[in-house]
């Protein structure tokens, strides 16, 4: 069918199928090329609803490698579709734009406005899953804005909605983010419970649930259980078929770093964090980079304080990166203050 020169819906559908198939094989560049051809053909055919869906899918394809390119795909789609009627596909694209804006650390109002627009449009077309997905992004945004309690309320509401309507993808994402939110609220047992449920759903529908496994490792360590994290690393992470190889490597490194840190094996923990940052840096995923910078700085400071072995300049560089990203600023300020104080740079410590 792809050899046909005719501009027909059938050829467009074949291009979509090729894009999705090669994406599942991990061939991102080929997937992007096929999906772009499908987008152009849908545009030519005047099927703007399907065109919008394709741009949202294109963003998801990019996201595994680069959240920046995912965001750019959404922006390109919204620009090309400007002036076209609202549609279910457009609602999905606006919701995806809100999600990628979150990972690009765009301003609170910009992300929230995109999500609220998606919610209104989705409700107009009775697209419950799109509306719920956008609400989860709002919940994560609230948590990142230091309002974890508000985030918890939104996620609990979405979870009830998802379970009542059999929306398993939404239920998985809600459980995963409830796990993260409850961790922020210092409730490791509750966090672990939701992370386990997210994994169970992910296994059922063959989704990527590797971040929930990562959260399980973290919460088990907080609860004083170091055996289960090792089981997760050895037995469970390799079995997440929907996760790219690089993502499995990243979660394994971070999980090992946390176990070694809990045992006081700080040098080994630091080496694992460095390797994970190298992997994450290739994705252009700012929140993940900032999270690893925080953990790397904490390990470096403890090595310096207790053993005189850490690298102050490495910790300072990591924290400066967070200032540039404008992410996790409160923790970054506190760590910079500690770093300067340990070095006797008291005037600079006062500034933070």
JSON list of C-alpha atoms in Angstrom, two decimals, residues 43-224:
[
{"chain": "A", "resi": 43, "resn": "UNK", "atom": "CA", "xyz": [-3.48, 17.57, 6.30]},
{"chain": "A", "resi": 44, "resn": "UNK", "atom": "CA", "xyz": [-3.81, 17.30, 2.52]},
{"chain": "A", "resi": 45, "resn": "UNK", "atom": "CA", "xyz": [-6.96, 15.22, 2.94]},
{"chain": "A", "resi": 46, "resn": "UNK", "atom": "CA", "xyz": [-8.42, 17.75, 5.37]},
{"chain": "A", "resi": 47, "resn": "UNK", "atom": "CA", "xyz": [-8.68, 15.26, 8.24]},
{"chain": "A", "resi": 48, "resn": "UNK", "atom": "CA", "xyz": [-7.57, 17.63, 10.98]},
{"chain": "A", "resi": 49, "resn": "UNK", "atom": "CA", "xyz": [-8.90, 15.49, 13.80]},
{"chain": "A", "resi": 50, "resn": "UNK", "atom": "CA", "xyz": [-6.67, 12.57, 12.81]},
{"chain": "A", "resi": 51, "resn": "UNK", "atom": "CA", "xyz": [-3.80, 14.95, 12.12]},
{"chain": "A", "resi": 52, "resn": "UNK", "atom": "CA", "xyz": [-4.00, 16.20, 15.71]},
{"chain": "A", "resi": 53, "resn": "UNK", "atom": "CA", "xyz": [-3.99, 12.65, 17.09]},
{"chain": "A", "resi": 54, "resn": "UNK", "atom": "CA", "xyz": [-0.88, 11.92, 15.02]},
{"chain": "A", "resi": 55, "resn": "UNK", "atom": "CA", "xyz": [0.97, 14.94, 16.38]},
{"chain": "A", "resi": 56, "resn": "UNK", "atom": "CA", "xyz": [0.15, 13.80, 19.93]},
{"chain": "A", "resi": 57, "resn": "UNK", "atom": "CA", "xyz": [1.48, 10.34, 19.08]},
{"chain": "A", "resi": 58, "resn": "UNK", "atom": "CA", "xyz": [4.55, 11.87, 17.46]},
{"chain": "A", "resi": 59, "resn": "UNK", "atom": "CA", "xyz": [5.23, 13.70, 20.71]},
{"chain": "A", "resi": 60, "resn": "UNK", "atom": "CA", "xyz": [5.07, 10.42, 22.64]},
{"chain": "A", "resi": 61, "resn": "UNK", "atom": "CA", "xyz": [7.52, 8.82, 20.23]},
{"chain": "A", "resi": 62, "resn": "UNK", "atom": "CA", "xyz": [9.98, 11.69, 20.70]},
{"chain": "A", "resi": 63, "resn": "UNK", "atom": "CA", "xyz": [9.55, 11.68, 24.47]},
{"chain": "A", "resi": 64, "resn": "UNK", "atom": "CA", "xyz": [11.55, 8.48, 25.00]},
{"chain": "A", "resi": 65, "resn": "UNK", "atom": "CA", "xyz": [14.61, 10.24, 23.59]},
{"chain": "A", "resi": 66, "resn": "UNK", "atom": "CA", "xyz": [13.99, 13.96, 24.10]},
{"chain": "A", "resi": 67, "resn": "UNK", "atom": "CA", "xyz": [11.31, 15.81, 26.02]},
{"chain": "A", "resi": 68, "resn": "UNK", "atom": "CA", "xyz": [12.43, 18.95, 24.15]},
{"chain": "A", "resi": 69, "resn": "UNK", "atom": "CA", "xyz": [11.58, 17.40, 20.77]},
{"chain": "A", "resi": 70, "resn": "UNK", "atom": "CA", "xyz": [8.30, 16.09, 22.19]},
{"chain": "A", "resi": 71, "resn": "UNK", "atom": "CA", "xyz": [7.39, 19.63, 23.24]},
{"chain": "A", "resi": 72, "resn": "UNK", "atom": "CA", "xyz": [8.42, 20.98, 19.83]},
{"chain": "A", "resi": 73, "resn": "UNK", "atom": "CA", "xyz": [6.24, 18.39, 18.05]},
{"chain": "A", "resi": 74, "resn": "UNK", "atom": "CA", "xyz": [3.23, 19.59, 20.05]},
{"chain": "A", "resi": 75, "resn": "UNK", "atom": "CA", "xyz": [3.98, 23.21, 19.25]},
{"chain": "A", "resi": 76, "resn": "UNK", "atom": "CA", "xyz": [4.33, 22.43, 15.56]},
{"chain": "A", "resi": 77, "resn": "UNK", "atom": "CA", "xyz": [1.02, 20.59, 15.61]},
{"chain": "A", "resi": 78, "resn": "UNK", "atom": "CA", "xyz": [-0.84, 23.36, 17.42]},
{"chain": "A", "resi": 79, "resn": "UNK", "atom": "CA", "xyz": [0.55, 25.94, 15.00]},
{"chain": "A", "resi": 80, "resn": "UNK", "atom": "CA", "xyz": [-0.45, 23.96, 11.90]},
{"chain": "A", "resi": 81, "resn": "UNK", "atom": "CA", "xyz": [-3.90, 23.29, 13.33]},
{"chain": "A", "resi": 82, "resn": "UNK", "atom": "CA", "xyz": [-4.51, 26.88, 14.38]},
{"chain": "A", "resi": 83, "resn": "UNK", "atom": "CA", "xyz": [-7.90, 28.01, 13.10]},
{"chain": "A", "resi": 84, "resn": "UNK", "atom": "CA", "xyz": [-9.22, 24.47, 12.59]},
{"chain": "A", "resi": 85, "resn": "UNK", "atom": "CA", "xyz": [-12.34, 23.38, 14.49]},
{"chain": "A", "resi": 86, "resn": "UNK", "atom": "CA", "xyz": [-12.05, 21.83, 17.94]},
{"chain": "A", "resi": 87, "resn": "UNK", "atom": "CA", "xyz": [-12.04, 18.04, 17.83]},
{"chain": "A", "resi": 88, "resn": "UNK", "atom": "CA", "xyz": [-11.28, 15.02, 20.05]},
{"chain": "A", "resi": 89, "resn": "UNK", "atom": "CA", "xyz": [-7.85, 14.78, 18.42]},
{"chain": "A", "resi": 90, "resn": "UNK", "atom": "CA", "xyz": [-7.12, 18.42, 19.11]},
{"chain": "A", "resi": 91, "resn": "UNK", "atom": "CA", "xyz": [-8.10, 17.92, 22.75]},
{"chain": "A", "resi": 92, "resn": "UNK", "atom": "CA", "xyz": [-5.60, 15.06, 22.96]},
{"chain": "A", "resi": 93, "resn": "UNK", "atom": "CA", "xyz": [-2.87, 17.21, 21.38]},
{"chain": "A", "resi": 94, "resn": "UNK", "atom": "CA", "xyz": [-3.50, 20.12, 23.76]},
{"chain": "A", "resi": 95, "resn": "UNK", "atom": "CA", "xyz": [-3.36, 17.71, 26.72]},
{"chain": "A", "resi": 96, "resn": "UNK", "atom": "CA", "xyz": [-0.09, 16.26, 25.44]},
{"chain": "A", "resi": 97, "resn": "UNK", "atom": "CA", "xyz": [1.24, 19.79, 24.98]},
{"chain": "A", "resi": 98, "resn": "UNK", "atom": "CA", "xyz": [0.48, 20.46, 28.64]},
{"chain": "A", "resi": 99, "resn": "UNK", "atom": "CA", "xyz": [2.29, 17.29, 29.70]},
{"chain": "A", "resi": 100, "resn": "UNK", "atom": "CA", "xyz": [5.40, 18.08, 27.67]},
{"chain": "A", "resi": 101, "resn": "UNK", "atom": "CA", "xyz": [5.33, 21.69, 28.87]},
{"chain": "A", "resi": 102, "resn": "UNK", "atom": "CA", "xyz": [5.53, 20.33, 32.41]},
{"chain": "A", "resi": 103, "resn": "UNK", "atom": "CA", "xyz": [8.70, 18.39, 31.59]},
{"chain": "A", "resi": 104, "resn": "UNK", "atom": "CA", "xyz": [10.17, 21.47, 29.92]},
{"chain": "A", "resi": 105, "resn": "UNK", "atom": "CA", "xyz": [9.61, 23.35, 33.18]},
{"chain": "A", "resi": 106, "resn": "UNK", "atom": "CA", "xyz": [7.47, 25.94, 31.45]},
{"chain": "A", "resi": 107, "resn": "UNK", "atom": "CA", "xyz": [5.80, 28.57, 33.70]},
{"chain": "A", "resi": 108, "resn": "UNK", "atom": "CA", "xyz": [2.99, 27.35, 35.97]},
{"chain": "A", "resi": 109, "resn": "UNK", "atom": "CA", "xyz": [0.35, 29.46, 34.22]},
{"chain": "A", "resi": 110, "resn": "UNK", "atom": "CA", "xyz": [1.33, 28.25, 30.76]},
{"chain": "A", "resi": 111, "resn": "UNK", "atom": "CA", "xyz": [1.13, 24.58, 31.72]},
{"chain": "A", "resi": 112, "resn": "UNK", "atom": "CA", "xyz": [-2.10, 25.03, 33.67]},
{"chain": "A", "resi": 113, "resn": "UNK", "atom": "CA", "xyz": [-3.75, 27.00, 30.85]},
{"chain": "A", "resi": 114, "resn": "UNK", "atom": "CA", "xyz": [-2.95, 24.25, 28.35]},
{"chain": "A", "resi": 115, "resn": "UNK", "atom": "CA", "xyz": [-4.36, 21.59, 30.67]},
{"chain": "A", "resi": 116, "resn": "UNK", "atom": "CA", "xyz": [-7.52, 23.54, 31.42]},
{"chain": "A", "resi": 117, "resn": "UNK", "atom": "CA", "xyz": [-8.05, 24.14, 27.70]},
{"chain": "A", "resi": 118, "resn": "UNK", "atom": "CA", "xyz": [-7.64, 20.41, 27.07]},
{"chain": "A", "resi": 119, "resn": "UNK", "atom": "CA", "xyz": [-10.11, 19.57, 29.85]},
{"chain": "A", "resi": 120, "resn": "UNK", "atom": "CA", "xyz": [-12.76, 21.93, 28.45]},
{"chain": "A", "resi": 121, "resn": "UNK", "atom": "CA", "xyz": [-12.31, 20.59, 24.91]},
{"chain": "A", "resi": 122, "resn": "UNK", "atom": "CA", "xyz": [-12.31, 16.96, 26.04]},
{"chain": "A", "resi": 123, "resn": "UNK", "atom": "CA", "xyz": [-15.50, 17.43, 28.05]},
{"chain": "A", "resi": 124, "resn": "UNK", "atom": "CA", "xyz": [-17.11, 19.07, 25.02]},
{"chain": "A", "resi": 125, "resn": "UNK", "atom": "CA", "xyz": [-16.59, 15.80, 23.11]},
{"chain": "A", "resi": 126, "resn": "UNK", "atom": "CA", "xyz": [-17.15, 13.50, 26.13]},
{"chain": "A", "resi": 127, "resn": "UNK", "atom": "CA", "xyz": [-13.54, 12.30, 25.99]},
{"chain": "A", "resi": 128, "resn": "UNK", "atom": "CA", "xyz": [-13.20, 11.24, 29.61]},
{"chain": "A", "resi": 129, "resn": "UNK", "atom": "CA", "xyz": [-9.72, 9.73, 29.23]},
{"chain": "A", "resi": 130, "resn": "UNK", "atom": "CA", "xyz": [-8.25, 12.90, 27.74]},
{"chain": "A", "resi": 131, "resn": "UNK", "atom": "CA", "xyz": [-9.82, 15.05, 30.46]},
{"chain": "A", "resi": 132, "resn": "UNK", "atom": "CA", "xyz": [-8.52, 12.74, 33.19]},
{"chain": "A", "resi": 133, "resn": "UNK", "atom": "CA", "xyz": [-5.04, 12.69, 31.66]},
{"chain": "A", "resi": 134, "resn": "UNK", "atom": "CA", "xyz": [-4.90, 16.49, 31.67]},
{"chain": "A", "resi": 135, "resn": "UNK", "atom": "CA", "xyz": [-6.08, 16.55, 35.29]},
{"chain": "A", "resi": 136, "resn": "UNK", "atom": "CA", "xyz": [-3.20, 14.28, 36.27]},
{"chain": "A", "resi": 137, "resn": "UNK", "atom": "CA", "xyz": [-0.79, 16.74, 34.68]},
{"chain": "A", "resi": 138, "resn": "UNK", "atom": "CA", "xyz": [-2.41, 19.52, 36.73]},
{"chain": "A", "resi": 139, "resn": "UNK", "atom": "CA", "xyz": [-1.92, 17.39, 39.86]},
{"chain": "A", "resi": 140, "resn": "UNK", "atom": "CA", "xyz": [1.78, 16.91, 39.11]},
{"chain": "A", "resi": 141, "resn": "UNK", "atom": "CA", "xyz": [2.09, 20.63, 38.43]},
{"chain": "A", "resi": 142, "resn": "UNK", "atom": "CA", "xyz": [0.55, 21.38, 41.85]},
{"chain": "A", "resi": 143, "resn": "UNK", "atom": "CA", "xyz": [3.00, 19.02, 43.53]},
{"chain": "A", "resi": 144, "resn": "UNK", "atom": "CA", "xyz": [5.95, 20.68, 41.81]},
{"chain": "A", "resi": 145, "resn": "UNK", "atom": "CA", "xyz": [4.54, 24.00, 42.98]},
{"chain": "A", "resi": 146, "resn": "UNK", "atom": "CA", "xyz": [4.85, 22.79, 46.60]},
{"chain": "A", "resi": 147, "resn": "UNK", "atom": "CA", "xyz": [1.16, 21.94, 46.96]},
{"chain": "A", "resi": 148, "resn": "UNK", "atom": "CA", "xyz": [1.34, 18.17, 47.44]},
{"chain": "A", "resi": 149, "resn": "UNK", "atom": "CA", "xyz": [-1.92, 18.03, 49.39]},
{"chain": "A", "resi": 150, "resn": "UNK", "atom": "CA", "xyz": [-3.82, 19.61, 46.50]},
{"chain": "A", "resi": 151, "resn": "UNK", "atom": "CA", "xyz": [-2.09, 17.19, 44.14]},
{"chain": "A", "resi": 152, "resn": "UNK", "atom": "CA", "xyz": [-3.20, 14.25, 46.29]},
{"chain": "A", "resi": 153, "resn": "UNK", "atom": "CA", "xyz": [-6.84, 15.37, 46.20]},
{"chain": "A", "resi": 154, "resn": "UNK", "atom": "CA", "xyz": [-6.88, 15.73, 42.40]},
{"chain": "A", "resi": 155, "resn": "UNK", "atom": "CA", "xyz": [-5.20, 12.36, 41.86]},
{"chain": "A", "resi": 156, "resn": "UNK", "atom": "CA", "xyz": [-7.62, 10.59, 44.21]},
{"chain": "A", "resi": 157, "resn": "UNK", "atom": "CA", "xyz": [-10.55, 12.08, 42.31]},
{"chain": "A", "resi": 158, "resn": "UNK", "atom": "CA", "xyz": [-9.08, 10.99, 38.97]},
{"chain": "A", "resi": 159, "resn": "UNK", "atom": "CA", "xyz": [-8.41, 7.50, 40.30]},
{"chain": "A", "resi": 160, "resn": "UNK", "atom": "CA", "xyz": [-12.06, 7.05, 41.34]},
{"chain": "A", "resi": 161, "resn": "UNK", "atom": "CA", "xyz": [-13.13, 8.23, 37.89]},
{"chain": "A", "resi": 162, "resn": "UNK", "atom": "CA", "xyz": [-10.70, 5.88, 36.15]},
{"chain": "A", "resi": 163, "resn": "UNK", "atom": "CA", "xyz": [-11.74, 2.85, 38.18]},
{"chain": "A", "resi": 164, "resn": "UNK", "atom": "CA", "xyz": [-15.45, 3.54, 37.69]},
{"chain": "A", "resi": 165, "resn": "UNK", "atom": "CA", "xyz": [-14.99, 3.76, 33.92]},
{"chain": "A", "resi": 166, "resn": "UNK", "atom": "CA", "xyz": [-12.37, 1.09, 33.34]},
{"chain": "A", "resi": 167, "resn": "UNK", "atom": "CA", "xyz": [-9.68, 3.54, 32.21]},
{"chain": "A", "resi": 168, "resn": "UNK", "atom": "CA", "xyz": [-6.66, 1.40, 32.98]},
{"chain": "A", "resi": 169, "resn": "UNK", "atom": "CA", "xyz": [-4.06, 3.71, 31.39]},
{"chain": "A", "resi": 170, "resn": "UNK", "atom": "CA", "xyz": [-5.34, 6.58, 33.50]},
{"chain": "A", "resi": 171, "resn": "UNK", "atom": "CA", "xyz": [-5.54, 4.43, 36.63]},
{"chain": "A", "resi": 172, "resn": "UNK", "atom": "CA", "xyz": [-1.92, 3.40, 36.17]},
{"chain": "A", "resi": 173, "resn": "UNK", "atom": "CA", "xyz": [-0.72, 6.98, 35.75]},
{"chain": "A", "resi": 174, "resn": "UNK", "atom": "CA", "xyz": [-2.82, 8.13, 38.73]},
{"chain": "A", "resi": 175, "resn": "UNK", "atom": "CA", "xyz": [-1.46, 5.38, 41.00]},
{"chain": "A", "resi": 176, "resn": "UNK", "atom": "CA", "xyz": [2.10, 6.13, 39.91]},
{"chain": "A", "resi": 177, "resn": "UNK", "atom": "CA", "xyz": [1.79, 9.85, 40.63]},
{"chain": "A", "resi": 178, "resn": "UNK", "atom": "CA", "xyz": [-0.06, 9.23, 43.89]},
{"chain": "A", "resi": 179, "resn": "UNK", "atom": "CA", "xyz": [2.95, 7.17, 44.90]},
{"chain": "A", "resi": 180, "resn": "UNK", "atom": "CA", "xyz": [5.25, 10.09, 44.17]},
{"chain": "A", "resi": 181, "resn": "UNK", "atom": "CA", "xyz": [2.96, 12.60, 45.89]},
{"chain": "A", "resi": 182, "resn": "UNK", "atom": "CA", "xyz": [2.62, 10.50, 49.06]},
{"chain": "A", "resi": 183, "resn": "UNK", "atom": "CA", "xyz": [6.40, 10.16, 49.12]},
{"chain": "A", "resi": 184, "resn": "UNK", "atom": "CA", "xyz": [6.59, 13.95, 49.13]},
{"chain": "A", "resi": 185, "resn": "UNK", "atom": "CA", "xyz": [4.06, 13.95, 51.99]},
{"chain": "A", "resi": 186, "resn": "UNK", "atom": "CA", "xyz": [6.37, 11.58, 53.95]},
{"chain": "A", "resi": 187, "resn": "UNK", "atom": "CA", "xyz": [4.04, 8.59, 53.70]},
{"chain": "A", "resi": 188, "resn": "UNK", "atom": "CA", "xyz": [6.31, 5.80, 52.39]},
{"chain": "A", "resi": 189, "resn": "UNK", "atom": "CA", "xyz": [3.83, 3.01, 53.15]},
{"chain": "A", "resi": 190, "resn": "UNK", "atom": "CA", "xyz": [1.05, 4.74, 51.22]},
{"chain": "A", "resi": 191, "resn": "UNK", "atom": "CA", "xyz": [3.45, 5.60, 48.43]},
{"chain": "A", "resi": 192, "resn": "UNK", "atom": "CA", "xyz": [4.58, 1.98, 48.16]},
{"chain": "A", "resi": 193, "resn": "UNK", "atom": "CA", "xyz": [0.98, 0.74, 48.03]},
{"chain": "A", "resi": 194, "resn": "UNK", "atom": "CA", "xyz": [0.11, 2.93, 45.03]},
{"chain": "A", "resi": 195, "resn": "UNK", "atom": "CA", "xyz": [3.38, 2.15, 43.25]},
{"chain": "A", "resi": 196, "resn": "UNK", "atom": "CA", "xyz": [2.66, -1.58, 43.57]},
{"chain": "A", "resi": 197, "resn": "UNK", "atom": "CA", "xyz": [-0.83, -1.04, 42.12]},
{"chain": "A", "resi": 198, "resn": "UNK", "atom": "CA", "xyz": [0.62, 0.98, 39.23]},
{"chain": "A", "resi": 199, "resn": "UNK", "atom": "CA", "xyz": [2.99, -1.88, 38.42]},
{"chain": "A", "resi": 200, "resn": "UNK", "atom": "CA", "xyz": [0.17, -4.44, 38.56]},
{"chain": "A", "resi": 201, "resn": "UNK", "atom": "CA", "xyz": [-1.89, -2.44, 36.05]},
{"chain": "A", "resi": 202, "resn": "UNK", "atom": "CA", "xyz": [1.16, -1.82, 33.85]},
{"chain": "A", "resi": 203, "resn": "UNK", "atom": "CA", "xyz": [1.84, -5.55, 33.72]},
{"chain": "A", "resi": 204, "resn": "UNK", "atom": "CA", "xyz": [-1.81, -6.22, 32.89]},
{"chain": "A", "resi": 205, "resn": "UNK", "atom": "CA", "xyz": [-1.97, -3.84, 29.95]},
{"chain": "A", "resi": 206, "resn": "UNK", "atom": "CA", "xyz": [1.73, -4.18, 28.98]},
{"chain": "A", "resi": 207, "resn": "UNK", "atom": "CA", "xyz": [2.55, -0.53, 29.58]},
{"chain": "A", "resi": 208, "resn": "UNK", "atom": "CA", "xyz": [5.84, 0.92, 30.74]},
{"chain": "A", "resi": 209, "resn": "UNK", "atom": "CA", "xyz": [5.81, 0.86, 34.56]},
{"chain": "A", "resi": 210, "resn": "UNK", "atom": "CA", "xyz": [9.50, 1.25, 35.25]},
{"chain": "A", "resi": 211, "resn": "UNK", "atom": "CA", "xyz": [9.16, 4.55, 37.14]},
{"chain": "A", "resi": 212, "resn": "UNK", "atom": "CA", "xyz": [6.80, 2.85, 39.59]},
{"chain": "A", "resi": 213, "resn": "UNK", "atom": "CA", "xyz": [9.45, 0.18, 40.19]},
{"chain": "A", "resi": 214, "resn": "UNK", "atom": "CA", "xyz": [11.96, 2.97, 40.83]},
{"chain": "A", "resi": 215, "resn": "UNK", "atom": "CA", "xyz": [9.59, 4.46, 43.39]},
{"chain": "A", "resi": 216, "resn": "UNK", "atom": "CA", "xyz": [9.15, 1.04, 45.03]},
{"chain": "A", "resi": 217, "resn": "UNK", "atom": "CA", "xyz": [12.91, 0.85, 45.51]},
{"chain": "A", "resi": 218, "resn": "UNK", "atom": "CA", "xyz": [13.02, 4.29, 47.11]},
{"chain": "A", "resi": 219, "resn": "UNK", "atom": "CA", "xyz": [10.10, 3.69, 49.47]},
{"chain": "A", "resi": 220, "resn": "UNK", "atom": "CA", "xyz": [11.29, 0.24, 50.55]},
{"chain": "A", "resi": 221, "resn": "UNK", "atom": "CA", "xyz": [14.63, 1.78, 51.50]},
{"chain": "A", "resi": 222, "resn": "UNK", "atom": "CA", "xyz": [12.84, 4.45, 53.54]},
{"chain": "A", "resi": 223, "resn": "UNK", "atom": "CA", "xyz": [10.98, 1.66, 55.35]},
{"chain": "A", "resi": 224, "resn": "UNK", "atom": "CA", "xyz": [14.28, -0.08, 56.13]}
]
